[in-house]
Coordinates of N, CA, C and O in Angstrom, one line a residue:
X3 N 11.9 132.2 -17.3 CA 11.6 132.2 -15.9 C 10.1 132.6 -15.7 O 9.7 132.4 -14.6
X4 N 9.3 133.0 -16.6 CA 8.2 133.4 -16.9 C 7.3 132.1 -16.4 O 6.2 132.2 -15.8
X5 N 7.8 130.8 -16.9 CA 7.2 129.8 -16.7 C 7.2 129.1 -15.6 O 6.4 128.4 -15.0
X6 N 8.6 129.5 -15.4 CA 8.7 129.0 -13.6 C 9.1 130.3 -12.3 O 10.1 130.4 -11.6
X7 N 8.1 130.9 -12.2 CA 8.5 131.8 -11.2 C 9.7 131.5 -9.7 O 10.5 132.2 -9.1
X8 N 9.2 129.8 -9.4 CA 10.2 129.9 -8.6 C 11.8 129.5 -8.8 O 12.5 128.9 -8.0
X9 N 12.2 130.1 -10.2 CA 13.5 129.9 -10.5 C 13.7 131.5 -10.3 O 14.9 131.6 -10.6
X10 N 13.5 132.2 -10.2 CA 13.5 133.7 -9.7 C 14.4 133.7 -8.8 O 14.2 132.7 -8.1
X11 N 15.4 134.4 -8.3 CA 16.1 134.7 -7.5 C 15.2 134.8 -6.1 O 14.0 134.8 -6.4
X12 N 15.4 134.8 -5.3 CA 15.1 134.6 -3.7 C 15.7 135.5 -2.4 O 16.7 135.0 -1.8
X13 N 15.3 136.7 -2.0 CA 15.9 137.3 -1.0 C 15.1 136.4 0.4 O 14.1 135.8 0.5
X14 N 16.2 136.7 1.1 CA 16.0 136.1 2.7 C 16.2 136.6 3.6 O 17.4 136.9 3.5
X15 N 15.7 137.0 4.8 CA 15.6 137.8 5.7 C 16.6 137.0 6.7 O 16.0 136.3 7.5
X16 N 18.1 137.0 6.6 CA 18.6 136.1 7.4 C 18.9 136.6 9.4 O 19.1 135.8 10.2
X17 N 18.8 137.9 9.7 CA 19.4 138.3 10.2 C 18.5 139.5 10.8 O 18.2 140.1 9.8
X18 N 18.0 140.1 12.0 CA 17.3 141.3 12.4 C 16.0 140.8 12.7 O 15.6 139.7 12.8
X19 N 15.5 141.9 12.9 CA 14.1 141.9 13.5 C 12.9 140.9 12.2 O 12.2 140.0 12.7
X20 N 12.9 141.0 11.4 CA 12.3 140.6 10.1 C 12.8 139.3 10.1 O 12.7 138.9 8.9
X21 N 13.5 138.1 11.1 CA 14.2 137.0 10.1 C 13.4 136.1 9.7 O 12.5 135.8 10.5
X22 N 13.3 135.4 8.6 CA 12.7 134.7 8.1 C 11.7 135.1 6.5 O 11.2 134.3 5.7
X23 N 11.8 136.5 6.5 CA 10.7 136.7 5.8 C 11.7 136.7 4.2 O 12.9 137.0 4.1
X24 N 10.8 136.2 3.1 CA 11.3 136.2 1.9 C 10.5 136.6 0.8 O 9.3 136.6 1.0
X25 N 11.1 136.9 -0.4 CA 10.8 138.1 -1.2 C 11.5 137.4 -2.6 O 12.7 137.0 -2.8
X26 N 10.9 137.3 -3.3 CA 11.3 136.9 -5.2 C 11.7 138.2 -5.7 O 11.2 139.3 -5.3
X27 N 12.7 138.0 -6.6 CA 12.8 139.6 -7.1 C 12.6 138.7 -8.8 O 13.1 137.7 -9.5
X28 N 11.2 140.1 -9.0 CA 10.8 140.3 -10.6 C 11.5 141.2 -11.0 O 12.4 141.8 -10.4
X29 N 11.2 141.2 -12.5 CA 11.9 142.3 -13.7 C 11.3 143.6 -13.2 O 11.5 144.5 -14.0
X30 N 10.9 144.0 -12.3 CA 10.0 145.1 -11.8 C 10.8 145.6 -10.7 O 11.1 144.9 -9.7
X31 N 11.4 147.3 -10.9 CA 12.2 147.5 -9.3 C 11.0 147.6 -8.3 O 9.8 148.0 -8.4
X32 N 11.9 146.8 -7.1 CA 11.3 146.9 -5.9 C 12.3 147.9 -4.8 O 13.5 147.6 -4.4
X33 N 11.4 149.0 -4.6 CA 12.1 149.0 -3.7 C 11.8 148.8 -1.9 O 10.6 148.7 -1.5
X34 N 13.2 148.7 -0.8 CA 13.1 148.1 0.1 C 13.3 149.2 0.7 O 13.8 150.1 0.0
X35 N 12.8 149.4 2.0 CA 12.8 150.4 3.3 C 11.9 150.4 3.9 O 10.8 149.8 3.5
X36 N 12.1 151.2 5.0 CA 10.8 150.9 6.3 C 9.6 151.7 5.9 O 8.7 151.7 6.8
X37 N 9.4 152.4 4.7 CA 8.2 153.4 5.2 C 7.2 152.4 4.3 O 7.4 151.6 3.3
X38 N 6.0 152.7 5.1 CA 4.6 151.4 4.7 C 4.5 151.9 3.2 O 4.1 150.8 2.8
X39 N 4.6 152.6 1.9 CA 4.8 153.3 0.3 C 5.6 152.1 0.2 O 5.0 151.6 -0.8
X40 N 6.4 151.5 0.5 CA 7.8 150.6 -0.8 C 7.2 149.4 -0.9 O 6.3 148.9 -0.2
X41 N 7.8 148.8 -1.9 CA 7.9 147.3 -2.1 C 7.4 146.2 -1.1 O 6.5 145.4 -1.1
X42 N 8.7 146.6 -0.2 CA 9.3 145.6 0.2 C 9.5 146.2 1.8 O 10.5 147.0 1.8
X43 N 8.7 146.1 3.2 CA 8.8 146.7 4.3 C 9.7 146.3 5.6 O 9.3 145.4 6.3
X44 N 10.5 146.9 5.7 CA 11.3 146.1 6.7 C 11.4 147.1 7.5 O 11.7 148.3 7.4
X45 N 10.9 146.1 8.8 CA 10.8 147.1 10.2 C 12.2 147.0 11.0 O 12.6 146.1 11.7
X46 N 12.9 148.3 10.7 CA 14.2 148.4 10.7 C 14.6 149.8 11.1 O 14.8 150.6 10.2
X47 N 14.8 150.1 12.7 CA 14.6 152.0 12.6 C 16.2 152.4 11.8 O 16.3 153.6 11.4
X48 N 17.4 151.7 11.6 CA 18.5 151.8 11.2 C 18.3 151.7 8.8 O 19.1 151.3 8.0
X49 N 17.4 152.0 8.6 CA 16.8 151.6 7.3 C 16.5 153.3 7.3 O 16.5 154.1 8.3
X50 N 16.3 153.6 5.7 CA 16.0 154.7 5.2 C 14.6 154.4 5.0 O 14.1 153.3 5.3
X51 N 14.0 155.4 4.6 CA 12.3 155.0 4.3 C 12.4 154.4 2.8 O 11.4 153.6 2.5
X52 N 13.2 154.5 2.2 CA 13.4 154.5 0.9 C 15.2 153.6 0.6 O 15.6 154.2 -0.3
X53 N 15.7 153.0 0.8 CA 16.9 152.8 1.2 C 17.6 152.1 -0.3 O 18.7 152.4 -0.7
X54 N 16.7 151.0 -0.7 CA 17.3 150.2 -1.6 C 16.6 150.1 -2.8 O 15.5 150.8 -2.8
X55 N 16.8 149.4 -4.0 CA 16.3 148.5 -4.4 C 17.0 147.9 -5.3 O 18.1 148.3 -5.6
X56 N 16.0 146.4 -6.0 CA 16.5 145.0 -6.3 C 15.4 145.1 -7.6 O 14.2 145.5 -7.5
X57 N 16.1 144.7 -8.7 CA 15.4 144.0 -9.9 C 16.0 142.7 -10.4 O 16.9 142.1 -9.9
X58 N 15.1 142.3 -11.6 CA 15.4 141.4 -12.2 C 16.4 141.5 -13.8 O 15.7 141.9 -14.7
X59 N 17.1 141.3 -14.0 CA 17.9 141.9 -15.5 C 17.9 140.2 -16.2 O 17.5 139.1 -15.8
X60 N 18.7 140.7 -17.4 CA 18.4 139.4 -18.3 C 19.9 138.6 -18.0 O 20.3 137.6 -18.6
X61 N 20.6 139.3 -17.0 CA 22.0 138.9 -16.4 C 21.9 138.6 -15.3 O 22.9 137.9 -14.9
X62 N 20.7 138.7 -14.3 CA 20.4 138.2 -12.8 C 19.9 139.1 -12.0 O 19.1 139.9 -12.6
X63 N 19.9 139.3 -11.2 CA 19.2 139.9 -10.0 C 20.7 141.1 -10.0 O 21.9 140.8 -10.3
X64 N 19.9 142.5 -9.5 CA 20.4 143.8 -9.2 C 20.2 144.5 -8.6 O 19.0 144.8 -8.3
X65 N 21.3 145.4 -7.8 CA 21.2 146.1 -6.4 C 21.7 147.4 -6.8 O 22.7 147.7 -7.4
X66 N 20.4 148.4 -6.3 CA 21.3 149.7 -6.2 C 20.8 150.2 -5.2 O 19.7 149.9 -5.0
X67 N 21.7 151.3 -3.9 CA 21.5 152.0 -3.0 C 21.0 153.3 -3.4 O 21.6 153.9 -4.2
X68 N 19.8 153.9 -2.6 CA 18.9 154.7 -3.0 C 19.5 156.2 -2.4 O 18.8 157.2 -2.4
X69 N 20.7 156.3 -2.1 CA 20.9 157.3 -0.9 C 20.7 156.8 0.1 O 19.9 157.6 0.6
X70 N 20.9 156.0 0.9 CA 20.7 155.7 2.4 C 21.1 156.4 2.8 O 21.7 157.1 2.1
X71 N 21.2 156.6 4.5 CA 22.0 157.4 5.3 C 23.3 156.3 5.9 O 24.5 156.5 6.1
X72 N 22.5 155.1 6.1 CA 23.6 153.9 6.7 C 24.4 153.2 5.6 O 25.6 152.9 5.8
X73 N 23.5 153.0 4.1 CA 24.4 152.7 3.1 C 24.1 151.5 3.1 O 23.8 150.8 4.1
X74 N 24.3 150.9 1.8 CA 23.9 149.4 1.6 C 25.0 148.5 1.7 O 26.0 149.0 1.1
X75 N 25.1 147.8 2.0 CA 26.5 147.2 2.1 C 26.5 145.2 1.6 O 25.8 144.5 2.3
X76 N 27.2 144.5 0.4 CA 26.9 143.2 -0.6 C 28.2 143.4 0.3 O 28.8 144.4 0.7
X77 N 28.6 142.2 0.4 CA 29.3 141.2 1.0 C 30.1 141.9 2.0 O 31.3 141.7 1.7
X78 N 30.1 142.3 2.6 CA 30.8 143.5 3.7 C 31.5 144.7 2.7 O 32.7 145.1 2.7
X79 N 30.8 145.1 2.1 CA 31.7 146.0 0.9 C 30.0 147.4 0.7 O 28.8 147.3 0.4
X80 N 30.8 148.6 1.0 CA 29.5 149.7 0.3 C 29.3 149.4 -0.4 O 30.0 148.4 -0.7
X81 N 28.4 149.7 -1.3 CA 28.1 149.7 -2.6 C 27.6 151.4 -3.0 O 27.2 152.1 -2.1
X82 N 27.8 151.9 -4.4 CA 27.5 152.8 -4.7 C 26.9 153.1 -5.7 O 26.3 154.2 -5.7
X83 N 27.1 152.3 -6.9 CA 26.4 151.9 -7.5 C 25.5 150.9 -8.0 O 24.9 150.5 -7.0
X84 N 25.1 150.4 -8.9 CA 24.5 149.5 -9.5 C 25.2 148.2 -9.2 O 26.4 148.4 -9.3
X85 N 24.8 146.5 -8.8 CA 25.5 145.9 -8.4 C 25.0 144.6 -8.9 O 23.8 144.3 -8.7
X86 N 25.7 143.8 -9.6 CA 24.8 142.5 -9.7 C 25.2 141.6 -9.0 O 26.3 141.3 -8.7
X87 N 24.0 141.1 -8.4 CA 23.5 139.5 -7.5 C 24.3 138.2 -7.7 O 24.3 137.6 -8.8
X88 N 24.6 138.0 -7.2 CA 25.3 136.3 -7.1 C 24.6 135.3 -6.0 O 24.4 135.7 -4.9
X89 N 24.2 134.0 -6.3 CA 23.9 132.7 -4.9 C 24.7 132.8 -4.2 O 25.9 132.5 -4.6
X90 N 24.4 133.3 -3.1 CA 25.1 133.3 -2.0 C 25.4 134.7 -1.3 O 25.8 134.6 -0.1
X91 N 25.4 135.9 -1.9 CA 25.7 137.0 -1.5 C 24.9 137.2 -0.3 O 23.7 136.9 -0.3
X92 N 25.6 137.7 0.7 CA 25.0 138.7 1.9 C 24.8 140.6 1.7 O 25.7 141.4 1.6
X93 N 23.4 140.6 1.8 CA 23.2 142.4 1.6 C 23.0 142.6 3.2 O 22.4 141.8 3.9
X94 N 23.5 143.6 3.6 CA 23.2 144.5 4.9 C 22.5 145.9 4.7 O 23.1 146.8 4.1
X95 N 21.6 146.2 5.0 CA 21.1 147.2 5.1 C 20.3 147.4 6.4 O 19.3 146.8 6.7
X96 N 21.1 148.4 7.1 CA 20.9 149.0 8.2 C 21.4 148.0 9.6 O 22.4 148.3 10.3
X97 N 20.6 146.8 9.8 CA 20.8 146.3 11.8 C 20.1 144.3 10.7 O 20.2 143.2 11.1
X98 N 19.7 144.7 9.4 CA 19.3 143.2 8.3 C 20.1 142.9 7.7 O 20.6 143.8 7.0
X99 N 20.4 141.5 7.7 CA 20.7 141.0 6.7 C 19.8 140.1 5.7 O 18.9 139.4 6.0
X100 N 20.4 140.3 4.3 CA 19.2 139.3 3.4 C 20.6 138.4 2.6 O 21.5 139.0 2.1
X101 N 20.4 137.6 2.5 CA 21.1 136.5 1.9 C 20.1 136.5 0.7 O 18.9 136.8 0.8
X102 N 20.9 136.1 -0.6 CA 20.6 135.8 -2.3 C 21.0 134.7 -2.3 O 22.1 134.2 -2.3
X103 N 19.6 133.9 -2.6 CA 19.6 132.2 -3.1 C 18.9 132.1 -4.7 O 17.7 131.9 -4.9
X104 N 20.0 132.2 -5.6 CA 19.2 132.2 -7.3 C 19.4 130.2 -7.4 O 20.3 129.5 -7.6
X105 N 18.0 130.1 -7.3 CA 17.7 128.6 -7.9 C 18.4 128.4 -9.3 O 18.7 127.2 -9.6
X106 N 18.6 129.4 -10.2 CA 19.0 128.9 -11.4 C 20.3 128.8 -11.9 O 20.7 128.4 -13.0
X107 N 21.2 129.5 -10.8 CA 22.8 129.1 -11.1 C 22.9 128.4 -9.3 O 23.8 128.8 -8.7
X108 N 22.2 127.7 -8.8 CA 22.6 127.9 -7.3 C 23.7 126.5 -7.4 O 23.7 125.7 -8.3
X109 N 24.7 126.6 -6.1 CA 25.8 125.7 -6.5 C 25.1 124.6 -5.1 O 25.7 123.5 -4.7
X110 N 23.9 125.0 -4.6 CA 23.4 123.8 -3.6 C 22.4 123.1 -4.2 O 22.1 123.5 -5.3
X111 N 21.6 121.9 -3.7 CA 20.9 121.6 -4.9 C 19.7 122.2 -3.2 O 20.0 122.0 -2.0
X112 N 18.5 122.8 -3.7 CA 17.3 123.4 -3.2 C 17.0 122.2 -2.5 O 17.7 121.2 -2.8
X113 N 15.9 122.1 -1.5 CA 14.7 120.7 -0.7 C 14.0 121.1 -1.5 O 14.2 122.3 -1.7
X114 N 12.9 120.6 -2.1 CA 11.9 120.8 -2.2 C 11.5 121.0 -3.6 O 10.3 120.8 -3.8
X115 N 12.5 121.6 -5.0 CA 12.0 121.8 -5.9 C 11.8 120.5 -6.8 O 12.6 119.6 -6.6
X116 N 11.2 120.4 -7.4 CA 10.4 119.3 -8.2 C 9.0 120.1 -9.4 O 7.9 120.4 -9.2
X117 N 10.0 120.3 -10.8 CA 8.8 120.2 -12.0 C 8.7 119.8 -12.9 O 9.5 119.4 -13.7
X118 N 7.0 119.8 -12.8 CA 6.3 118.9 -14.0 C 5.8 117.4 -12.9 O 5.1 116.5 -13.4
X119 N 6.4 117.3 -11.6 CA 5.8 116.1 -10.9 C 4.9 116.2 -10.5 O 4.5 117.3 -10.4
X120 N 4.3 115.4 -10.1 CA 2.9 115.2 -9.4 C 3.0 115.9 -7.5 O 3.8 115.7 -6.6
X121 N 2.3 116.4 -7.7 CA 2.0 117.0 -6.1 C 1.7 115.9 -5.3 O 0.9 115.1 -5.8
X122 N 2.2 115.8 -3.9 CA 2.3 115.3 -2.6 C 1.8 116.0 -1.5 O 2.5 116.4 -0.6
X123 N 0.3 116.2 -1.7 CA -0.1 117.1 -1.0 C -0.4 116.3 0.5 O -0.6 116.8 1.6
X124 N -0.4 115.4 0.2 CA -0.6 114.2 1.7 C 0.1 112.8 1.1 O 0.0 112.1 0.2
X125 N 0.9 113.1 2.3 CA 1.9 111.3 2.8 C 1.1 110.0 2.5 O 0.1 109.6 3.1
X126 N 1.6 109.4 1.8 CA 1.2 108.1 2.1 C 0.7 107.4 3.4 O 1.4 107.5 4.4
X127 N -0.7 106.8 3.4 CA -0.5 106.2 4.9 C 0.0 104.7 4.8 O -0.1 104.0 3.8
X128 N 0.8 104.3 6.1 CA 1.1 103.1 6.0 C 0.9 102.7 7.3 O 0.9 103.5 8.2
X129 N 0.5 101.0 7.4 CA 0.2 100.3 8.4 C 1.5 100.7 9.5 O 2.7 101.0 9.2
X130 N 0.7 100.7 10.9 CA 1.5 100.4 11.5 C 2.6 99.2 12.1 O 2.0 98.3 11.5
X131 N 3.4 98.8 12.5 CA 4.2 97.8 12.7 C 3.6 97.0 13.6 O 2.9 97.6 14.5
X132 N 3.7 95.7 13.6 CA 3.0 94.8 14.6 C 4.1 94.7 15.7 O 5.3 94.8 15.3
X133 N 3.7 94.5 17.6 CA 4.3 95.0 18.5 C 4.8 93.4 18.1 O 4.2 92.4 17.6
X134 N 6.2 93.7 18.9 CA 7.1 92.0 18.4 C 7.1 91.7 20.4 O 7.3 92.4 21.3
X135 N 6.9 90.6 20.2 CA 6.5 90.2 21.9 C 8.3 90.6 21.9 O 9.1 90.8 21.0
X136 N 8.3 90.5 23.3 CA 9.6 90.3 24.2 C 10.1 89.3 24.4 O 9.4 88.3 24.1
X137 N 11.4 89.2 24.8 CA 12.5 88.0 25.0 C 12.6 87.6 26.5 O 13.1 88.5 27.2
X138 N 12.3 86.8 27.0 CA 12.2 86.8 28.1 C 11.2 85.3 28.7 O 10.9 84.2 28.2
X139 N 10.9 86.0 29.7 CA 9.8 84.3 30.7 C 8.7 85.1 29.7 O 8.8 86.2 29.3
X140 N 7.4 83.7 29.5 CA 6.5 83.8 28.8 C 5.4 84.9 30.1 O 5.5 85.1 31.3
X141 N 4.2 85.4 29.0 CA 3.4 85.9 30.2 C 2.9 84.9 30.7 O 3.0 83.9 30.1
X142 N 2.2 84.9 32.2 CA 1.1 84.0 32.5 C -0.4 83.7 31.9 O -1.0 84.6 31.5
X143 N -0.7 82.5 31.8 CA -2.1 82.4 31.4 C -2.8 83.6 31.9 O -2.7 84.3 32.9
X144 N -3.8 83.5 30.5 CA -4.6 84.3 31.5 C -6.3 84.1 32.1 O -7.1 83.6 31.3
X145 N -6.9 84.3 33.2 CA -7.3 83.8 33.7 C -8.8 83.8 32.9 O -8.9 84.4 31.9
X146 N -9.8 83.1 33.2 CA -10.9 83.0 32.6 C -12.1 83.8 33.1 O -12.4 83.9 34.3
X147 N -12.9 84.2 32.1 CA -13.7 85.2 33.1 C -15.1 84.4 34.0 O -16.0 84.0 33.2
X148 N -15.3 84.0 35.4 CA -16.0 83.2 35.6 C -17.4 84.0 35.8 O -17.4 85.2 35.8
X149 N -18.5 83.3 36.0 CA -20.0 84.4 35.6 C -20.3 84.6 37.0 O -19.7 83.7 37.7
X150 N -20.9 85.3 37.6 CA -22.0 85.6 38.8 C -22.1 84.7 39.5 O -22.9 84.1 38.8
X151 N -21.9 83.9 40.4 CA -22.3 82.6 41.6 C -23.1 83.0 42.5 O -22.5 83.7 43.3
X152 N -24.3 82.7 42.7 CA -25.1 82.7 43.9 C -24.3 82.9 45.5 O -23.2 82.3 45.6
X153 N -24.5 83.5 46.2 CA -24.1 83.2 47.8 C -24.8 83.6 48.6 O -25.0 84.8 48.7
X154 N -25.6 82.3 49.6 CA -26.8 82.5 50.4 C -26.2 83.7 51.4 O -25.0 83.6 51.8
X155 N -26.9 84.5 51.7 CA -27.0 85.1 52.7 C -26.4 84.6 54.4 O -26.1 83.4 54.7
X156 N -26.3 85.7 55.1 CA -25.3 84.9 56.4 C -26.2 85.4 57.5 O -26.2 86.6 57.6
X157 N -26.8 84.8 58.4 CA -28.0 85.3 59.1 C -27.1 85.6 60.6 O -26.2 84.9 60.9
X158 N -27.6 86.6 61.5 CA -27.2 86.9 62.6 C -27.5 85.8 63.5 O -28.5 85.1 63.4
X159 N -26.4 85.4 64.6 CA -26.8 84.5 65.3 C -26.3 85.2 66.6 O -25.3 86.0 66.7
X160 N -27.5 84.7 67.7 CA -27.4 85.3 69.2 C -26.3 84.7 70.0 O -26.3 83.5 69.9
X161 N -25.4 85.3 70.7 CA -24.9 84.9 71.4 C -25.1 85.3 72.8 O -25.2 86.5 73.2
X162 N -25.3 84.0 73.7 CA -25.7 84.3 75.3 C -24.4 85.2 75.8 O -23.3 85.0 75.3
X163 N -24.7 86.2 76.9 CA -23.8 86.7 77.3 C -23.3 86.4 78.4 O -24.2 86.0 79.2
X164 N -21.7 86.4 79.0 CA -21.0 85.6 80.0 C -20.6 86.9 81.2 O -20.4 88.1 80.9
X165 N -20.5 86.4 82.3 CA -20.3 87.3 83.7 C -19.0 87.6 83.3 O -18.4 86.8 82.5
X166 N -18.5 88.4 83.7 CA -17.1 88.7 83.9 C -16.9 88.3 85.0 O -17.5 88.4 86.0
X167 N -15.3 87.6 84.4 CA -14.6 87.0 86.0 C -14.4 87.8 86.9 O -14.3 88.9 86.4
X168 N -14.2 87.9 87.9 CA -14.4 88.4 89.3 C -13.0 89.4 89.2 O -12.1 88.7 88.6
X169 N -12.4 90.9 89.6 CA -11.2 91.5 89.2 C -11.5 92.2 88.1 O -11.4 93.4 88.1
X170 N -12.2 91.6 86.6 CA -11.6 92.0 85.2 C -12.3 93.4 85.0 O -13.4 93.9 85.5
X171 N -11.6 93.9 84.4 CA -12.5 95.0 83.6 C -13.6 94.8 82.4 O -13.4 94.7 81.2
X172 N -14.9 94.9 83.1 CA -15.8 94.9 81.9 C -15.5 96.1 80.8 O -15.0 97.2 80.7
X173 N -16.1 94.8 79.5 CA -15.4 95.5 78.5 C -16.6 96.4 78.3 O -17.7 96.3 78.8
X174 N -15.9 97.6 77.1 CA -17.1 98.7 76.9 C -17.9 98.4 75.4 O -17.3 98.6 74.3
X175 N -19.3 97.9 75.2 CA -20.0 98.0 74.6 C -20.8 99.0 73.4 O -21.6 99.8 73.9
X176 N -20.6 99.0 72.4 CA -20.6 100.1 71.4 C -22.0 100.2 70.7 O -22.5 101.0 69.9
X177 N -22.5 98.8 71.3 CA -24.1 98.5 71.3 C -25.3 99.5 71.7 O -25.2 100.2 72.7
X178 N -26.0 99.6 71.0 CA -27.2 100.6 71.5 C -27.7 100.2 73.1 O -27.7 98.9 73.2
X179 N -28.0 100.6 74.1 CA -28.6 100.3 75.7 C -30.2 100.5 75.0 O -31.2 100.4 75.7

């Protein structure tokens, strides 16, 4: 496992304030609890400062409870001693859960693992698809673009002005006097 670190067992933060966060467990104990000194920090006021810890053995991944005050708890079950790890197990400690995913007995097959392949660090590009006209009436021609055309100018022409018929209301003029 030396050679491939990510066949290391896999803790996961499935559950609490922390979800998402993940943790490899080495041959080295780590231990887990809230005080900023451990391993492994989970912000958890239901956590000991010191609560757990997880190694690596030549049998799998291992759990022992440090004295908590809440108690560590593998698959809804205390624990009190020493415990070995299985894919798939649920640990509780305190208000978290961490789920155990060991890549190297796991009974799912992983996304994403691939070794000795060539990295895919960027997608292929591919053309995009040409737009497929529609089914239907054809469009209309389309029109042609015609250039600039001269157009003479339009000159004012006077018109004489007429009496009003005798009765009418002269109309009102908007004309300068």
């Amino acid at each position: 496992m030396e050679e491939h670190p990510e066949l290391r067992p896999l803790l996961t933060v499935a559950g609490g304030a922390m979800r998402g966060l993940s943790f490899r467990v080495g041959p080295e104990r780590q231990v887990i609890g809230r005080a900023p000194t451990v391993d492994v920090v989970v912000h958890d006021a239901h956590l000991s400062r010191r609560h757990a810890e997880v190694w690596l053995t030549g049998e799998g991944a291992a759990l022992a409870d440090l004295g908590s005050t809440n108690g560590t708890w593998l698959n809804d079950r205390r624990i009190t001693g020493v415990e070995r790890l299985a894919d798939g197990d649920v640990i509780r400690l305190g208000r978290t859960e961490l789920r155990v995913y060991d890549p190297g007995v796991a009974r799912t097959d992983p996304v994403g693992f691939s070794f000795n392949a060539p990295r895919r660090d960027r997608r292929p590009t591919l053309p995009l698809p040409l737009a497929t006209p529609a089914v239907g009436p054809a469009p209309p021609p389309a029109v042609p673009a015609v250039d600039a055309v001269a157009v003479p100018a339009v000159h004012a022409v006077a018109v004489p002005a007429v009496a009003p018929a005798p009765g009418a209301v002269p109309a009102v003029s908007s004309a300068p006097s």
